[in-house]
PDB file of C-alpha atoms in Angstrom:
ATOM      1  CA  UNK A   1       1.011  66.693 -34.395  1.00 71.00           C
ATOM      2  CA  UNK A   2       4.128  65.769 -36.367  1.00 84.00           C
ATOM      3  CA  UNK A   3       7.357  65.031 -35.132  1.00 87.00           C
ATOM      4  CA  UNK A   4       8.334  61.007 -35.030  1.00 90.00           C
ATOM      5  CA  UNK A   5      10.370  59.573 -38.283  1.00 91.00           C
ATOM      6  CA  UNK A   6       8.211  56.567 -38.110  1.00 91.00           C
ATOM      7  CA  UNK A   7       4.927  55.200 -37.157  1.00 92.00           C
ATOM      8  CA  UNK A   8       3.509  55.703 -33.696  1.00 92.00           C
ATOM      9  CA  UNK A   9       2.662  53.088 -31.638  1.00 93.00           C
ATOM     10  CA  UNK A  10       0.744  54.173 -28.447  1.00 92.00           C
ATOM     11  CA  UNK A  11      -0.705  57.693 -27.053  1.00 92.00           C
ATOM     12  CA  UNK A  12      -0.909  58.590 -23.222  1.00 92.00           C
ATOM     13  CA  UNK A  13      -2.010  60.981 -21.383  1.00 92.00           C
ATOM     14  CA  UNK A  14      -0.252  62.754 -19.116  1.00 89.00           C
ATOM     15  CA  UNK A  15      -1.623  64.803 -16.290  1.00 83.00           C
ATOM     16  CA  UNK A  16       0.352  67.339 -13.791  1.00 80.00           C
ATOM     17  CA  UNK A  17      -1.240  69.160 -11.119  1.00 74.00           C
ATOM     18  CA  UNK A  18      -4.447  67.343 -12.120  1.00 73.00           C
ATOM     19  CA  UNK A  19      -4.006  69.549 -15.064  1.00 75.00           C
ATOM     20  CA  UNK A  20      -4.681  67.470 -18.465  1.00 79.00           C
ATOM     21  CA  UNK A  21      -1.424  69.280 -20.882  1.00 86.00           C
ATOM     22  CA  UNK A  22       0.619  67.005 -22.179  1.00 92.00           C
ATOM     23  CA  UNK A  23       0.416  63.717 -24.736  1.00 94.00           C
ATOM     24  CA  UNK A  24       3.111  61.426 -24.879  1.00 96.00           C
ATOM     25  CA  UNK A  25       3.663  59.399 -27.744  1.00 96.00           C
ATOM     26  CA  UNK A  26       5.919  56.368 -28.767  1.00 94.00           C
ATOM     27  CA  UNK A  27       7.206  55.469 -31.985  1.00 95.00           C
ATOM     28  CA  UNK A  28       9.073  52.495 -34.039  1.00 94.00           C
ATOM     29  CA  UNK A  29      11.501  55.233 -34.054  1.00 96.00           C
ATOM     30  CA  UNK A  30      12.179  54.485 -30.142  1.00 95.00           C
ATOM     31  CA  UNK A  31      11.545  57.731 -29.085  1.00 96.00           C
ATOM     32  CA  UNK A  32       9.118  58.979 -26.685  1.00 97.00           C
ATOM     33  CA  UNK A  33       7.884  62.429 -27.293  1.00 96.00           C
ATOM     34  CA  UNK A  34       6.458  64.792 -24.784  1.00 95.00           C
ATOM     35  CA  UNK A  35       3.733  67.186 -26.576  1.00 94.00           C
ATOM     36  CA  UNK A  36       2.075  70.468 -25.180  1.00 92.00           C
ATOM     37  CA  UNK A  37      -1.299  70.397 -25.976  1.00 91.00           C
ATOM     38  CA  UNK A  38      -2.154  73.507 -25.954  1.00 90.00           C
ATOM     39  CA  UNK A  39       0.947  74.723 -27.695  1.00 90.00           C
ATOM     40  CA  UNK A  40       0.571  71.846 -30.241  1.00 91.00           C
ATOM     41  CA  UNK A  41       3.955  71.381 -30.243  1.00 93.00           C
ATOM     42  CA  UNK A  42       6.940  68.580 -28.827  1.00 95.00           C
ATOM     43  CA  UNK A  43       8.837  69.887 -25.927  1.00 93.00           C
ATOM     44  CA  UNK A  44      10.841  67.023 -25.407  1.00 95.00           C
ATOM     45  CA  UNK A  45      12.291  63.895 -27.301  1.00 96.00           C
ATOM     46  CA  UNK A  46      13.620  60.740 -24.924  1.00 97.00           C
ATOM     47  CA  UNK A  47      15.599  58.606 -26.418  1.00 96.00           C
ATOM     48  CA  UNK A  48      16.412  56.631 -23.935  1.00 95.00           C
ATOM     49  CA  UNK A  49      15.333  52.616 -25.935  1.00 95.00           C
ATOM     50  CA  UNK A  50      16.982  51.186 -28.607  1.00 95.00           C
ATOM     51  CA  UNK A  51      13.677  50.134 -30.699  1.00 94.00           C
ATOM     52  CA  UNK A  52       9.790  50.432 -30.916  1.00 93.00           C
ATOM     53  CA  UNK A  53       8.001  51.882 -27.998  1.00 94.00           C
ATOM     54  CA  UNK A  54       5.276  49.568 -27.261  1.00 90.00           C
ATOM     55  CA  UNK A  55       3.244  50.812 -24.523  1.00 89.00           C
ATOM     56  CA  UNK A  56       2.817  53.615 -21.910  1.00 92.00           C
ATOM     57  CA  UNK A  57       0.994  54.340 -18.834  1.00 88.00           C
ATOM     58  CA  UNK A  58       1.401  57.230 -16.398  1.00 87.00           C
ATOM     59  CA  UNK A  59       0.788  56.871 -12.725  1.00 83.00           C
ATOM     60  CA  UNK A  60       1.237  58.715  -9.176  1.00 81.00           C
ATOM     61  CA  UNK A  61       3.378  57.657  -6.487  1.00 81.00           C
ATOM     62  CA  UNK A  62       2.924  59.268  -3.020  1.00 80.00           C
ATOM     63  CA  UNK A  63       1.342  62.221  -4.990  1.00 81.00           C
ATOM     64  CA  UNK A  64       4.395  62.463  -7.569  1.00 85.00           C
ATOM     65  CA  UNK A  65       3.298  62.020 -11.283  1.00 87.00           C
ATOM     66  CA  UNK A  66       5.412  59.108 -13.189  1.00 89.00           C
ATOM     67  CA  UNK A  67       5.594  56.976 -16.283  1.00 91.00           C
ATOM     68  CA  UNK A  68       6.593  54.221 -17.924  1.00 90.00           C
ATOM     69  CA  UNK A  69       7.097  52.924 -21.254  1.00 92.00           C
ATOM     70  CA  UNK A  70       8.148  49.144 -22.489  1.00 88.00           C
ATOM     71  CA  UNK A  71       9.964  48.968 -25.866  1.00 90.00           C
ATOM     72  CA  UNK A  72      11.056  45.889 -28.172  1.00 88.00           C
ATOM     73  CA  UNK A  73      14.407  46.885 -26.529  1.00 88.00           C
ATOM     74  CA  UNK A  74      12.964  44.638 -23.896  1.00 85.00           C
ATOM     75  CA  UNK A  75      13.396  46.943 -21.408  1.00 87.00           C
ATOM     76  CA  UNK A  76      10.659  48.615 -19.517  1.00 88.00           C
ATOM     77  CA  UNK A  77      11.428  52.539 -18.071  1.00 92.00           C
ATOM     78  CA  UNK A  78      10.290  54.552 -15.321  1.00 92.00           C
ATOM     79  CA  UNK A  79      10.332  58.606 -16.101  1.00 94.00           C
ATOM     80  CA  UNK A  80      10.123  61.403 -13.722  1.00 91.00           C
ATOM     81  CA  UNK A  81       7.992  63.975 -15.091  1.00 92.00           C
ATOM     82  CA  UNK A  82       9.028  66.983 -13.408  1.00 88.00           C
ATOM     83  CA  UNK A  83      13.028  66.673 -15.512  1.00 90.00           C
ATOM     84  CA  UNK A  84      11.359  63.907 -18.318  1.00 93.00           C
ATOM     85  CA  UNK A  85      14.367  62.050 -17.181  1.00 94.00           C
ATOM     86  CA  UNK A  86      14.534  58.288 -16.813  1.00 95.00           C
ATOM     87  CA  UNK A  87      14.948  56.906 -13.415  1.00 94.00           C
ATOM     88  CA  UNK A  88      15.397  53.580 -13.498  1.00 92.00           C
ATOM     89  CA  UNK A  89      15.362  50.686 -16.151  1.00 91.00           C
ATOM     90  CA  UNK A  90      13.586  47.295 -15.243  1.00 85.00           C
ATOM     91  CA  UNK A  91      14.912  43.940 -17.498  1.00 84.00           C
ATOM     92  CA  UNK A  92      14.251  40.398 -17.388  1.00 71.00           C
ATOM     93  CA  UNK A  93      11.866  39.322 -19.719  1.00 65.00           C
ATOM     94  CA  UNK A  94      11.927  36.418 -22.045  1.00 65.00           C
ATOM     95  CA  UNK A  95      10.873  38.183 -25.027  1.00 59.00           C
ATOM     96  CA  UNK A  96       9.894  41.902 -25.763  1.00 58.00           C
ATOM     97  CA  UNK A  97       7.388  43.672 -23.627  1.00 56.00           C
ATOM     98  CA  UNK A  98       4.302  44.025 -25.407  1.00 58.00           C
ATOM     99  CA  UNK A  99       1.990  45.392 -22.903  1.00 65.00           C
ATOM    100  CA  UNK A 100       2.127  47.482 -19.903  1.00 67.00           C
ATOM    101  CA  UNK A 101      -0.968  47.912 -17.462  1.00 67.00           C
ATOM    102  CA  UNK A 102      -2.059  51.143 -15.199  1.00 61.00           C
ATOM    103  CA  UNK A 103      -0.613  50.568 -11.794  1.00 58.00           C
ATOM    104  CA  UNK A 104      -2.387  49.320  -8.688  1.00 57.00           C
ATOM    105  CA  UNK A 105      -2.294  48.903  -5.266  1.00 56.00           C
ATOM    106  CA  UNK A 106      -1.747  52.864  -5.158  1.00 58.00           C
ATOM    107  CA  UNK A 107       1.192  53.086  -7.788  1.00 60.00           C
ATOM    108  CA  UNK A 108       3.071  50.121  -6.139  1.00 71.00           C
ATOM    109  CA  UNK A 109       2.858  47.437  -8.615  1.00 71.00           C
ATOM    110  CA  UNK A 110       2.082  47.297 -12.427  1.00 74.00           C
ATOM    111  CA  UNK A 111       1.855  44.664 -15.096  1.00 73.00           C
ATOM    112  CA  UNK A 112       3.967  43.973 -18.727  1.00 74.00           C
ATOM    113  CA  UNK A 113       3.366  40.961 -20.917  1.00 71.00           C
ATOM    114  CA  UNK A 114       5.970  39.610 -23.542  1.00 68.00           C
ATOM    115  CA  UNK A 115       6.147  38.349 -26.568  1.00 65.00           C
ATOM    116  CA  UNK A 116       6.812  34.797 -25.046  1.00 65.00           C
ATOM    117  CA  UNK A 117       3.814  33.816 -22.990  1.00 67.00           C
ATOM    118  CA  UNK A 118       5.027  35.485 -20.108  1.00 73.00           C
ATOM    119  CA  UNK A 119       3.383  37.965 -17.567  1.00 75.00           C
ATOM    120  CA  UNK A 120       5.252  39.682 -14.459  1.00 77.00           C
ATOM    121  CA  UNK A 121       3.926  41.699 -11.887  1.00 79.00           C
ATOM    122  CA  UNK A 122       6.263  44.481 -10.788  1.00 78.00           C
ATOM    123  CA  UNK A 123       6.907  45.881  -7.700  1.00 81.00           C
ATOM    124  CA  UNK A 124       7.321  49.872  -8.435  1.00 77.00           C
ATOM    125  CA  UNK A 125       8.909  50.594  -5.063  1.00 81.00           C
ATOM    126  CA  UNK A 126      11.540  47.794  -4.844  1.00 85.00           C
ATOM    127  CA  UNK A 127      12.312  47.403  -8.154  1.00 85.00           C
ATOM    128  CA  UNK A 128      11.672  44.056  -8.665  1.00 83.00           C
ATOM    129  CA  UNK A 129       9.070  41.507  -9.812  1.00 82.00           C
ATOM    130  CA  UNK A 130       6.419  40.481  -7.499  1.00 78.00           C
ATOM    131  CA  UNK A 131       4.670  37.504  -9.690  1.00 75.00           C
ATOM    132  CA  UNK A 132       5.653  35.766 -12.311  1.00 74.00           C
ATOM    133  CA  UNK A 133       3.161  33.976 -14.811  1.00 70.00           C
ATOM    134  CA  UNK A 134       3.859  31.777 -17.666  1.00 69.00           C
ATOM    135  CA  UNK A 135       1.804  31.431 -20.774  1.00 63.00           C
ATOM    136  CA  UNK A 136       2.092  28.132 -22.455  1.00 61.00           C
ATOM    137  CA  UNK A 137       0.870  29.910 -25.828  1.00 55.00           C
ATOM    138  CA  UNK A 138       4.225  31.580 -27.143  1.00 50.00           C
ATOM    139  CA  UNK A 139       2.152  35.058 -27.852  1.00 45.00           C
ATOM    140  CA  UNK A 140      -0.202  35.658 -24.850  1.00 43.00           C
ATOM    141  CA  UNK A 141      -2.906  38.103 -25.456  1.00 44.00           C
ATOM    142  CA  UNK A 142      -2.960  39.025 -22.039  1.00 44.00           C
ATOM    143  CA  UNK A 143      -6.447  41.422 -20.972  1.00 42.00           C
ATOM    144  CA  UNK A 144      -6.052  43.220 -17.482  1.00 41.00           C
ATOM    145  CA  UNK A 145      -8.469  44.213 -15.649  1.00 35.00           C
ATOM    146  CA  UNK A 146      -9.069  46.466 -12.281  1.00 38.00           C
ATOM    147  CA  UNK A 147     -11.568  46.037  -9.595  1.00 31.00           C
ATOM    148  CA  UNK A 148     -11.203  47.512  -5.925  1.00 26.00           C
ATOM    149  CA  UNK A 149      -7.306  46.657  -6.197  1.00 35.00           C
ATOM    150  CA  UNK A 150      -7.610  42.990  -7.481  1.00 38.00           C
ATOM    151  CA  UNK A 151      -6.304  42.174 -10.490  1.00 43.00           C
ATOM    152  CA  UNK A 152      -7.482  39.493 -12.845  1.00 43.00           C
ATOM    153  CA  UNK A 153      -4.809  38.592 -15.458  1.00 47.00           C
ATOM    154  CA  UNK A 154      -7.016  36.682 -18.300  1.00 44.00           C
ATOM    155  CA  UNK A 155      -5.075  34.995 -21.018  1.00 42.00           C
ATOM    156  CA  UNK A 156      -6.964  34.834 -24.109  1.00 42.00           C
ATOM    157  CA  UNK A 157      -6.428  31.020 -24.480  1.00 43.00           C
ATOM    158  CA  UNK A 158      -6.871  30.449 -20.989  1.00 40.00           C
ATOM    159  CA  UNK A 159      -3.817  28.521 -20.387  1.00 44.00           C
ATOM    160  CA  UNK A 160      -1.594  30.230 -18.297  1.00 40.00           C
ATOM    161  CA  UNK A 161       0.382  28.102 -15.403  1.00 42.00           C
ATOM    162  CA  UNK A 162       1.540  29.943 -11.950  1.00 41.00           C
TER     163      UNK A 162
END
């Protein structure tokens, strides 16, 4: 698959109708594309962030199919996949969003680490963030884990302050 003007940064995939068709991918072009697998071909470019997609995850939400993607932009977006339109853009961290975890507690809440230490919990539903955790090692190398809806955020220095 061809398509991005730069590197690519992170695959997902996406499944509709418990159907396994599309890829997404993100690029230090800031584009997300949406890919037909079978077709092997784009069907749709977002361009919704203004530098390097870092991460994406897809998820369901009271049995509606969703993703998101974090970007250098330091924003963090949540698509609707039925229109590949963005619905609603989270902010606040310190530095850029580096990693973004599956969603738990049945699509209500998912994780993104920065650049600066930091680690926030987000609440899907509300829109905002449900726990905060601050690295005192500037890069955290954050590993997240899920067990029977806990959720153990390790930090690979072990360091991290509540």
């Amino acid at each position: 698959l061809t398509g991005h003007s730069d590197e690519v940064k992170c695959l997902a995939k996406l499944t509709l109708d418990d159907i396994d068709k599309y890829l997404l991918s993100g690029s230090d072009d800031a584009t997300i594309k949406v890919w037909d697998i079978d077709q092997t071909k784009c069907i749709k470019t977002l361009k919704e962030h203004t530098n390097t997609v870092t991460e994406l995850i897809t998820f369901k939400d009271d049995g509606r199919d969703y993703f998101a993607s974090c970007s250098l932009d330091l924003t963090i977006k949540v698509w609707d996949t039925l229109n590949f339109v963005s619905l609603f853009t989270l902010t606040g961290h310190k530095g850029f969003s580096s990693s973004l975890s599956s969603t738990f507690n049945n699509g209500k809440l998912f994780i993104v680490s920065s650049s600066q230490g930091e680690v926030k919990v987000w609440d899907f539903k509300e829109r905002t963030v449900f726990k905060s955790i601050i690295s005192k090692s500037r890069w955290s190398q954050n590993t997240l884990f899920k067990y029977c809806e806990l959720v153990l955020l390790v930090d690979a220095d072990f360091d991290i302050q509540t």
